[in-house]
Amino acid sequence: MGAEGHADGTVGKALDVLDMVASHGRPVRFSELLTESAFPKATLYRFLQTLTHQGMLAHDPDRGTYSLGVRLVRLAHAAWAQSSLAPIARPYVDELAEKTGETIHLAQMDLGQVLYVDKRNAARPVEMFAQAGKVGPAYCTGVGKAMLAYLPEEALEAALARQSFHRHTEHTLDSPAKLRTELKAIRARGHAFDREEHEPGIICCAVPILSRAGRAIGALSVTSTTARTTLAALEARAGLIKDIAARISAEAESWRFPEQG
Amino acid sequence: MGAEGHADGTVGKALDVLDMVASHGRPVRFSELLTESAFPKATLYRFLQTLTHQGMLAHDPDRGTYSLGVRLVRLAHAAWAQSSLAPIARPYVDELAEKTGETIHLAQMDLGQVLYVDKRNAARPVEMFAQAGKVGPAYCTGVGKAMLAYLPEEALEAALARQSFHRHTEHTLDSPAKLRTELKAIRARGHAFDREEHEPGIICCAVPILSRAGRAIGALSVTSTTARTTLAALEARAGLIKDIAARISAEAESWRFPEQG
DNA sequence: GACAAAGTTTCACATAATGGAACCAAAAGG
DNA sequence: CCTTTTGGTTCCATTATGTGAAACTTTGTC
């Protein structure tokens, strides 16, 4: 029975339908949606009509399928532009990618989760958005820990409460206590590691992007594999990453708060 | 009043609120939204609450501002990957840009408006996303007319009703009648022109990207200025543009519907 | 031509949205 | 320190809106 949870209000239900379509990753038939949703026929039908009429979904009358609509694409651009760090940081991220030749992640914190807002892949030189936009856990990723380390106590508390502490690998820090110890170490040295805590073989070195007030407004990381490099070699890059992060920070500060003394 | 139009249903209204927040491009205060929306205080407030609770918006309690939320970013990401021509068309657009050396636009139709999903600028070689995402009128742009020309009658009707027919320049087609005549000519020759109809000095040649069923799923255009070239010279490129458009179409078709006979 | 499956419309009913007004908190101003 | 204003949140009677079983219309199948 509805593993989901709280779907209160008409708007909430409509958004659930949207999510359902999105989760398929391809055009879906009405009947497919009907079988997997708890909504009665007519209700589901009306939601699909409304969402289509609103441009959030697109209906292909020939094939009788629904897919995500252009209005969402437009919102995608707005969201991208508004997640402020990405457009500002772009040239700096490019620079870091070029200098290291490794995979770069730019992330922001949202409700205890990590939101990747930009990415440069080592293999495929310029790919984007298709990669960005993903969300991930904070407690077991480099960027996540880097940002958690600079959260004010109250916000940290809230964020920790939202972590699953699922043990992805044998190195995963699987309790708030262990994580807090690690966060202290991160603050001491100014950068965070991912020691195969999320995926085996994947390591990274991450640095927070701090506002003037000392809050983490994002994080930047260089990722690689144990097959190709070592944690020590990645740490050698920490200075460079911090430098780039500082420049992004300065740029962001002047952009977001042009008027100040 | 309310220049907008038909905002039917609760869901539609909520989405309008979403759009409103998105359109600001920065975190917005409740009161700002209140002044520019027609909704009464309590109603607007409830929508904001709902959308925030649903993760479509994020509320910053310190500053008391609303911005786009993670769920939206996730949906937007999916929409970009699934429903936008941009990722599929990218290599072909690159090719066209290189071969022509002119500004290229890739657009899709969004409720009677043109949504630019990718762009290559003649001057600055690789700029993107920041530029893309803009919306423009359909009745006075090359890509817009190219797509309108291949809309089924019913959809065309709806789209025409949404055009302002504002006379941007002396060449603007400023009535549905004139536009319909033009659309017929476009269908006859397979490509559309922008004869300085939107901005003086700006001309373009645009081609629709058609699905197998003959529907316009997007449009592709080469833009230049009267200072640098002529309409005739642009038309000489029509064959090339059509070729590229056909290849994008084929790619899109096979991508969206992998299983078919 | 009969049968089934998928999709669309209807309509009596109840839930859920509505918005004016009251309320609260925190600045501004005297 | 007390008043006023501005910005934000909660109440609650009213009614518009959403609801979903069932009937109906395609469209496809044997």
XYZ file of C-alpha atoms (C1' of nucleotides) in Angstrom:
582
model
C 0.000 0.000 0.000
C 1.343 3.346 -1.094
C 4.885 3.122 0.175
C 5.227 6.806 -0.646
C 3.660 8.806 2.120
C 2.211 12.297 2.513
C 0.451 13.344 -0.671
C -1.850 15.981 0.709
C -3.819 18.383 -1.417
C -4.762 18.337 -5.066
C -1.504 19.954 -6.066
C 0.479 17.275 -4.264
C -1.362 14.535 -6.086
C -0.810 16.188 -9.432
C 2.893 16.465 -8.705
C 2.982 12.790 -7.829
C 1.567 12.042 -11.236
C 4.264 14.236 -12.740
C 6.911 12.306 -10.842
C 5.438 9.066 -12.043
C 5.796 10.080 -15.657
C 9.287 11.412 -15.035
C 10.431 8.227 -13.368
C 9.761 6.159 -16.463
C 12.299 7.986 -18.520
C 10.297 7.479 -21.705
C 6.826 8.172 -23.100
C 4.225 6.247 -21.103
C 0.746 4.979 -21.881
C -2.276 5.936 -19.836
C -2.941 2.331 -18.917
C 0.602 1.824 -17.631
C 0.242 4.755 -15.309
C -3.178 3.557 -14.281
C -1.994 0.150 -13.114
C 0.801 1.509 -10.977
C -1.024 4.443 -9.449
C -3.615 4.239 -6.742
C -5.800 6.794 -8.499
C -9.063 5.758 -10.103
C -9.286 5.953 -13.864
C -11.155 9.211 -14.175
C -9.029 10.975 -11.601
C -5.749 9.995 -13.200
C -7.152 10.952 -16.559
C -8.096 14.420 -15.348
C -4.669 15.006 -13.844
C -2.964 14.013 -17.061
C -5.271 16.345 -18.967
C -4.555 19.237 -16.650
C -0.808 18.717 -16.631
C -0.762 18.385 -20.399
C -2.877 21.477 -20.816
C -0.430 23.267 -18.542
C 2.546 22.215 -20.624
C 4.107 20.171 -17.852
C 3.436 17.022 -19.832
C 3.287 16.441 -23.553
C 0.720 14.096 -25.052
C 1.458 12.323 -28.299
C -1.995 11.655 -29.737
C -0.656 9.308 -32.408
C 0.962 6.932 -29.985
C -1.224 7.851 -27.034
C 1.704 8.453 -24.753
C 2.629 11.075 -22.181
C 6.085 12.502 -21.600
C 7.540 15.472 -19.788
C 6.630 18.798 -21.343
C 8.512 21.833 -22.492
C 7.372 23.976 -19.630
C 9.534 21.830 -17.412
C 12.457 22.357 -19.744
C 11.937 26.074 -19.374
C 11.863 25.703 -15.619
C 15.033 23.641 -15.916
C 16.834 26.608 -17.323
C 15.484 28.868 -14.634
C 16.509 26.419 -11.946
C 19.949 26.162 -13.450
C 20.395 29.893 -13.615
C 19.052 30.291 -10.091
C 21.160 27.674 -8.436
C 23.458 30.630 -8.645
C 26.761 28.885 -8.170
C 26.754 26.951 -11.422
C 26.759 29.784 -13.926
C 29.169 31.835 -11.833
C 31.559 28.989 -11.209
C 31.593 27.666 -14.753
C 34.868 29.196 -15.955
C 36.636 28.245 -12.727
C 35.349 24.698 -12.902
C 36.592 24.551 -16.464
C 39.983 25.688 -15.324
C 40.155 23.088 -12.583
C 39.067 20.360 -14.963
C 41.751 21.305 -17.418
C 44.512 21.542 -14.833
C 43.706 18.221 -13.149
C 42.318 16.181 -16.024
C 40.024 14.511 -13.525
C 36.294 14.463 -12.936
C 35.057 17.605 -11.198
C 31.907 18.010 -9.152
C 30.286 21.239 -8.103
C 27.562 20.775 -5.525
C 25.243 22.656 -3.224
C 23.468 21.593 -0.055
C 19.749 21.284 -0.023
C 17.785 19.946 2.901
C 20.580 17.682 4.003
C 21.091 16.315 0.537
C 23.815 17.036 -1.947
C 22.683 18.554 -5.208
C 25.196 18.319 -8.014
C 24.861 21.491 -10.022
C 27.731 20.989 -12.425
C 30.130 18.299 -13.451
C 33.061 17.825 -15.770
C 33.781 14.330 -16.817
C 37.361 13.240 -17.254
C 36.503 11.059 -20.237
C 33.933 13.052 -22.165
C 35.284 16.605 -22.137
C 32.231 18.841 -22.249
C 29.080 17.213 -21.041
C 26.526 18.906 -18.915
C 23.202 19.171 -17.264
C 22.492 15.661 -18.433
C 25.000 14.870 -15.697
C 24.161 17.654 -13.341
C 20.869 17.877 -11.503
C 21.344 14.641 -9.635
C 20.949 14.467 -5.888
C 22.992 12.325 -3.543
C 23.651 11.653 0.118
C 25.738 14.088 2.152
C 27.220 11.848 4.845
C 29.244 9.668 2.498
C 30.423 11.947 -0.270
C 33.336 14.341 -0.358
C 31.328 17.401 -1.279
C 28.659 16.477 1.250
C 31.053 16.209 4.156
C 32.893 19.359 3.115
C 29.643 21.314 3.362
C 28.403 19.619 6.525
C 31.658 20.549 8.229
C 30.892 24.238 7.867
C 27.214 24.168 8.760
C 26.144 26.047 11.896
C 25.267 23.631 14.687
C 21.529 24.024 14.345
C 21.498 23.372 10.613
C 23.942 20.492 11.079
C 21.591 18.916 13.568
C 18.747 19.095 11.078
C 20.927 17.799 8.272
C 22.227 14.859 10.303
C 18.667 13.887 11.136
C 18.011 13.495 7.446
C 20.937 11.181 6.729
C 20.227 7.505 6.282
C 23.705 6.381 7.322
C 23.273 3.423 5.071
C 26.513 1.455 4.894
C 27.326 1.617 1.180
C 30.815 0.189 1.599
C 32.978 -1.036 4.447
C 34.447 2.475 4.706
C 31.161 4.308 5.072
C 30.884 6.383 8.242
C 27.669 4.862 9.515
C 26.821 6.905 12.582
C 26.417 10.572 13.516
C 29.211 10.173 16.078
C 31.780 8.937 13.577
C 30.715 11.601 11.132
C 31.061 14.382 13.707
C 34.614 13.306 14.462
C 35.387 13.359 10.771
C 33.819 16.797 10.355
C 36.101 18.162 13.054
C 39.118 16.802 11.177
C 37.835 18.351 7.968
C 37.518 21.777 9.594
C 41.068 21.380 10.932
C 42.642 20.670 7.558
C 40.230 22.597 5.345
C 39.365 19.812 2.956
C 37.445 16.539 2.956
C 38.131 13.116 1.513
C 35.910 10.414 0.187
C 37.738 7.222 1.076
C 35.587 4.846 -0.992
C 32.731 5.629 1.363
C 30.019 5.764 -1.253
C 31.289 3.495 -4.009
C 34.196 1.070 -3.884
C 37.167 2.265 -5.872
C 35.985 5.866 -6.007
C 37.959 8.440 -4.031
C 37.891 12.201 -3.987
C 39.190 15.350 -2.395
C 36.621 18.065 -1.735
C 36.745 21.674 -0.553
C 33.913 23.859 0.697
C 33.088 27.113 -1.032
C 32.612 29.529 1.842
C 30.736 32.774 1.979
C 32.347 35.747 3.639
C 30.316 34.887 6.713
C 31.928 31.463 6.788
C 28.897 29.507 5.635
C 29.313 26.768 3.067
C 27.451 27.866 -0.037
C 28.735 24.917 -2.020
C 31.596 22.515 -2.519
C 34.033 21.560 -5.200
C 35.696 18.194 -5.645
C 38.185 16.312 -7.747
C 37.257 12.647 -8.129
C 39.243 9.680 -9.315
C 39.610 5.931 -8.849
C 41.948 3.868 -6.723
C 43.061 2.205 -9.927
C 44.386 5.455 -11.302
C 45.649 7.389 -8.317
C 45.977 7.543 -4.543
C 44.455 9.674 -1.843
C 47.866 11.246 -1.189
C 48.197 12.267 -4.819
C 44.730 13.798 -4.692
C 45.602 15.662 -1.511
C 48.530 17.235 -3.332
C 45.870 18.982 -5.372
C 44.101 20.385 -2.308
C 45.908 23.715 -2.581
C 44.787 24.192 -6.157
C 41.205 23.246 -5.369
C 41.118 25.639 -2.420
C 42.437 28.392 -4.598
C 39.749 27.837 -7.212
C 37.099 27.581 -4.484
C 38.232 30.885 -3.022
C 37.937 32.580 -6.387
C 34.451 31.173 -6.923
C 33.545 32.386 -3.456
C 34.757 35.899 -4.200
C 32.881 35.969 -7.476
C 29.689 34.681 -5.871
C 29.884 37.192 -3.056
C 30.159 40.150 -5.388
C 27.413 38.782 -7.583
C 24.850 37.959 -4.949
C 25.331 40.973 -2.755
C 26.509 43.768 -5.025
C 25.505 46.379 -2.479
C 27.431 46.117 0.744
C 30.298 47.687 2.682
C -7.487 42.497 -16.797
C -4.917 39.922 -15.936
C -3.121 39.895 -19.272
C -2.237 36.253 -18.697
C -5.325 34.257 -19.499
C -6.863 30.917 -18.569
C -5.466 29.596 -15.315
C -7.966 26.821 -14.834
C -7.957 24.530 -11.846
C -6.083 24.603 -8.598
C -3.116 22.877 -10.163
C -2.884 25.508 -12.870
C -2.840 28.290 -10.319
C -0.152 26.587 -8.287
C 1.969 26.201 -11.397
C 1.528 29.869 -12.152
C 2.933 30.638 -8.739
C 5.860 28.361 -9.527
C 6.461 30.224 -12.761
C 6.298 33.496 -10.931
C 9.065 32.473 -8.572
C 11.094 31.053 -11.449
C 10.761 34.203 -13.506
C 12.489 36.327 -10.902
C 15.771 34.538 -11.215
C 16.574 35.035 -7.565
C 15.086 34.358 -4.139
C 11.860 36.330 -3.726
C 9.967 37.681 -0.761
C 6.370 36.808 -0.059
C 5.341 40.431 -0.294
C 6.951 40.867 -3.696
C 4.979 37.958 -5.045
C 1.858 39.264 -3.384
C 1.965 42.630 -5.103
C 2.400 41.226 -8.570
C -0.036 38.354 -8.302
C -3.785 38.641 -8.401
C -4.166 36.132 -5.580
C -5.360 37.247 -2.166
C -2.861 37.042 0.660
C -4.091 33.824 2.241
C -4.390 32.023 -1.065
C -0.920 32.919 -2.252
C 0.433 31.981 1.136
C -1.173 28.546 0.985
C 0.207 27.876 -2.494
C 3.674 28.834 -1.381
C 3.332 26.537 1.603
C 2.134 23.640 -0.487
C 4.820 24.039 -3.127
C 7.489 24.326 -0.474
C 6.165 21.308 1.386
C 6.257 19.427 -1.904
C 9.859 20.386 -2.514
C 9.112 22.395 -5.633
C 10.148 25.556 -3.841
C 12.676 26.134 -1.100
C 11.999 28.584 1.698
C 14.866 30.355 3.402
C 13.534 31.185 6.868
C 16.438 33.518 7.660
C 15.865 35.802 4.737
C 12.215 34.913 4.312
C 12.628 34.178 0.633
C 11.405 31.521 -1.758
C 13.429 29.959 -4.546
C 13.166 26.911 -6.760
C 13.446 23.628 -4.887
C 15.288 20.351 -5.352
C 12.324 18.380 -6.563
C 11.894 20.826 -9.356
C 15.558 20.580 -10.201
C 15.245 16.822 -10.326
C 12.183 16.998 -12.561
C 13.796 19.644 -14.680
C 16.816 17.467 -15.106
C 14.660 14.574 -16.239
C 12.752 16.843 -18.606
C 15.935 18.144 -20.119
C 17.256 14.663 -20.711
C 13.987 13.141 -21.885
C 12.029 15.721 -23.647
C 14.411 18.301 -24.906
C 15.896 18.004 -28.339
C 19.047 19.704 -27.109
C 21.056 16.706 -25.892
C 20.187 14.650 -28.954
C 20.771 17.425 -31.425
C 23.976 18.776 -29.927
C 26.509 17.194 -32.305
C 24.407 18.094 -35.331
C 24.008 21.667 -34.186
C 27.758 21.823 -33.703
C 28.263 20.606 -37.240
C 25.887 23.184 -38.665
C 27.546 25.947 -36.678
C 30.941 24.956 -37.955
C 29.860 24.660 -41.580
C 28.017 27.973 -41.681
C 29.978 30.062 -39.198
C 26.707 31.774 -38.314
C 24.513 31.899 -35.224
C 22.407 28.767 -34.831
C 19.162 28.422 -32.902
C 17.489 25.203 -31.837
C 13.952 25.722 -30.589
C 10.832 23.908 -29.487
C 7.228 25.038 -29.252
C 5.823 25.781 -25.815
C 2.174 26.733 -25.626
C 2.325 28.978 -28.659
C 5.660 30.406 -27.695
C 9.107 29.572 -28.947
C 11.506 28.067 -26.427
C 15.141 28.222 -27.406
C 16.782 25.060 -26.119
C 20.213 25.526 -27.611
C 22.202 28.197 -29.349
C 25.581 28.634 -30.994
C 26.816 32.153 -31.260
C 28.821 33.167 -34.290
C 31.064 35.456 -32.265
C 31.584 33.563 -29.035
C 32.117 29.987 -30.186
C 30.777 27.910 -27.323
C 28.312 29.648 -25.115
C 25.289 27.927 -23.767
C 22.493 27.235 -21.431
C 22.815 30.676 -19.964
C 21.704 31.807 -23.401
C 19.330 28.976 -24.021
C 16.144 28.732 -22.031
C 14.812 32.028 -23.306
C 11.326 32.212 -24.716
C 10.219 34.307 -27.647
C 7.207 34.948 -29.864
C 6.299 32.445 -32.575
C 4.577 34.631 -35.147
C 7.596 36.786 -35.959
C 10.570 34.477 -35.704
C 11.946 32.010 -38.225
C 11.847 28.995 -35.927
C 8.403 29.970 -34.683
C 6.870 30.181 -38.140
C 8.590 26.990 -39.251
C 6.919 25.118 -36.399
C 3.537 26.824 -36.732
C 3.465 25.805 -40.394
C 3.422 22.134 -39.465
C 0.963 22.268 -36.590
C -2.323 20.417 -37.017
C -5.215 22.828 -37.544
C -6.583 22.543 -34.042
C -3.256 23.196 -32.348
C -2.542 26.026 -34.785
C -5.814 27.634 -33.818
C -4.845 27.527 -30.156
C -1.357 28.803 -30.891
C -2.576 31.703 -33.014
C -4.891 32.755 -30.213
C -1.840 33.162 -28.021
C 0.093 35.425 -30.368
C 0.205 39.135 -29.614
C 0.836 40.178 -33.209
C 2.686 43.175 -31.902
C 4.310 45.062 -34.761
C 7.984 44.893 -33.808
C 9.197 46.250 -37.148
C 7.634 47.407 -40.384
C 8.005 43.864 -41.731
C 6.198 42.094 -38.912
C 3.205 40.015 -40.034
C 0.658 41.603 -37.751
C -2.487 39.557 -38.301
C -3.518 35.902 -38.268
C -4.575 36.217 -41.919
C -1.177 37.407 -43.131
C 0.512 34.768 -41.033
C -1.659 31.966 -42.430
C -0.742 32.964 -45.978
C 2.913 32.907 -45.002
C 2.556 29.509 -43.339
C 1.144 28.080 -46.559
C 4.175 29.375 -48.458
C 6.463 27.866 -45.831
C 4.848 24.456 -46.201
C 5.240 24.761 -49.967
C 8.955 25.448 -49.895
C 9.857 23.576 -46.729
C 11.626 26.400 -44.944
C 10.802 29.708 -43.304
C 12.430 33.129 -43.340
C 12.644 35.895 -40.831
C 12.699 39.044 -42.954
C 13.600 41.463 -40.161
C 10.204 40.744 -38.644
C 11.337 40.679 -35.047
C 14.391 42.926 -34.989
C 15.582 45.288 -37.681
C 18.698 44.025 -39.442
C 18.256 40.452 -38.245
C 17.355 37.829 -40.843
C 17.244 34.066 -40.697
C 16.382 30.891 -42.512
C 14.623 28.226 -40.441
C 13.602 24.624 -41.008
C 11.210 22.489 -38.978
C 12.362 19.254 -37.395
C 9.587 16.825 -38.230
C 8.622 13.581 -36.580
C 7.873 10.575 -38.736
C 4.199 11.450 -38.375
C 4.904 14.855 -39.899
C 4.554 16.852 -36.716
C 6.998 19.637 -35.891
C 8.940 18.587 -32.810
C 11.297 21.531 -33.096
C 13.036 23.884 -35.488
C 16.544 24.802 -36.499
C 17.717 28.119 -37.880
C 20.709 29.977 -39.193
C 20.668 33.653 -38.279
C 22.643 36.594 -39.598
C 22.410 40.317 -40.219
C 21.555 42.316 -43.308
C 24.933 43.980 -42.903
C 26.727 40.713 -43.428
C 24.599 38.748 -45.831
C 21.363 38.550 -47.806
C 18.259 36.436 -47.591
C 19.176 34.789 -50.879
C 22.566 33.783 -49.544
C 20.892 32.329 -46.469
C 18.431 30.428 -48.615
C 21.346 28.802 -50.392
C 22.004 27.129 -47.056
C 18.453 25.753 -46.812
C 19.478 22.394 -48.248
C 22.182 21.943 -45.636
C 19.883 22.973 -42.793
C 17.183 20.564 -43.995
C 19.718 17.792 -44.149
C 20.848 18.424 -40.572
C 17.242 18.727 -39.420
C 16.415 15.386 -41.026
C 19.299 13.738 -39.223
C 18.218 15.188 -35.881
C 14.709 13.961 -36.602
C 15.925 10.443 -37.326
C 18.032 10.437 -34.179
C 15.154 11.693 -32.043
C 12.788 9.131 -33.488
C 15.093 6.204 -32.813
C 15.912 7.510 -29.365
C 12.392 8.054 -28.173
C 10.938 4.904 -29.647
C 13.727 2.323 -29.689
C 11.313 -0.567 -30.138
C 9.405 -0.465 -33.382
C 9.158 -2.138 -36.786
C -19.842 -9.473 -36.343
C -19.085 -10.347 -31.598
C -15.654 -9.416 -27.751
C -12.314 -7.221 -25.282
C -9.234 -3.569 -24.043
C -8.080 1.212 -23.883
C -9.521 5.675 -23.545
C -13.136 9.499 -22.684
C -17.289 11.668 -20.707
C -20.976 12.184 -17.232
C -22.906 13.526 -12.906
C -24.507 13.310 -7.921
C -21.733 13.996 -3.987
C -18.288 15.457 -0.534
C -13.957 17.101 0.042
C -10.872 20.632 -0.371
C -9.863 25.387 -1.911
C -11.254 30.120 -1.028
C -10.423 34.795 0.880
C -12.046 38.384 4.231
C -10.808 39.347 8.518
C -8.476 38.768 12.685
C -4.074 37.961 14.653
C 0.922 38.081 15.701
C 5.853 39.711 15.401
C 9.158 42.680 14.382
C 10.752 46.873 12.680
C 10.125 52.116 12.219
C 8.911 56.337 14.400
C 7.436 59.466 17.620
C 8.311 53.280 26.060
C 4.333 53.159 23.661
C 2.248 53.577 18.961
C 2.105 52.618 14.073
C 3.329 50.289 10.141
C 4.864 46.546 7.484
C 5.279 41.709 6.543
C 3.770 37.264 7.596
C 0.549 33.564 9.565
C -3.817 31.526 11.135
C -9.153 31.106 11.332
C -13.327 29.568 9.574
C -17.942 29.940 7.245
C -18.942 29.611 2.320
C -18.896 27.413 -1.911
C -16.394 26.246 -5.752
C -13.672 22.073 -7.086
C -12.222 17.841 -7.307
C -13.901 13.080 -6.930
C -14.727 8.420 -8.885
C -18.352 4.710 -10.070
C -20.450 3.884 -13.950
C -21.865 4.536 -18.567
C -20.193 5.241 -23.040
C -17.163 5.415 -27.266
C -13.441 4.105 -29.713
C -9.979 0.942 -31.422
C -8.100 -3.423 -31.947
C -8.703 -8.828 -32.088
C -10.327 -13.296 -33.148
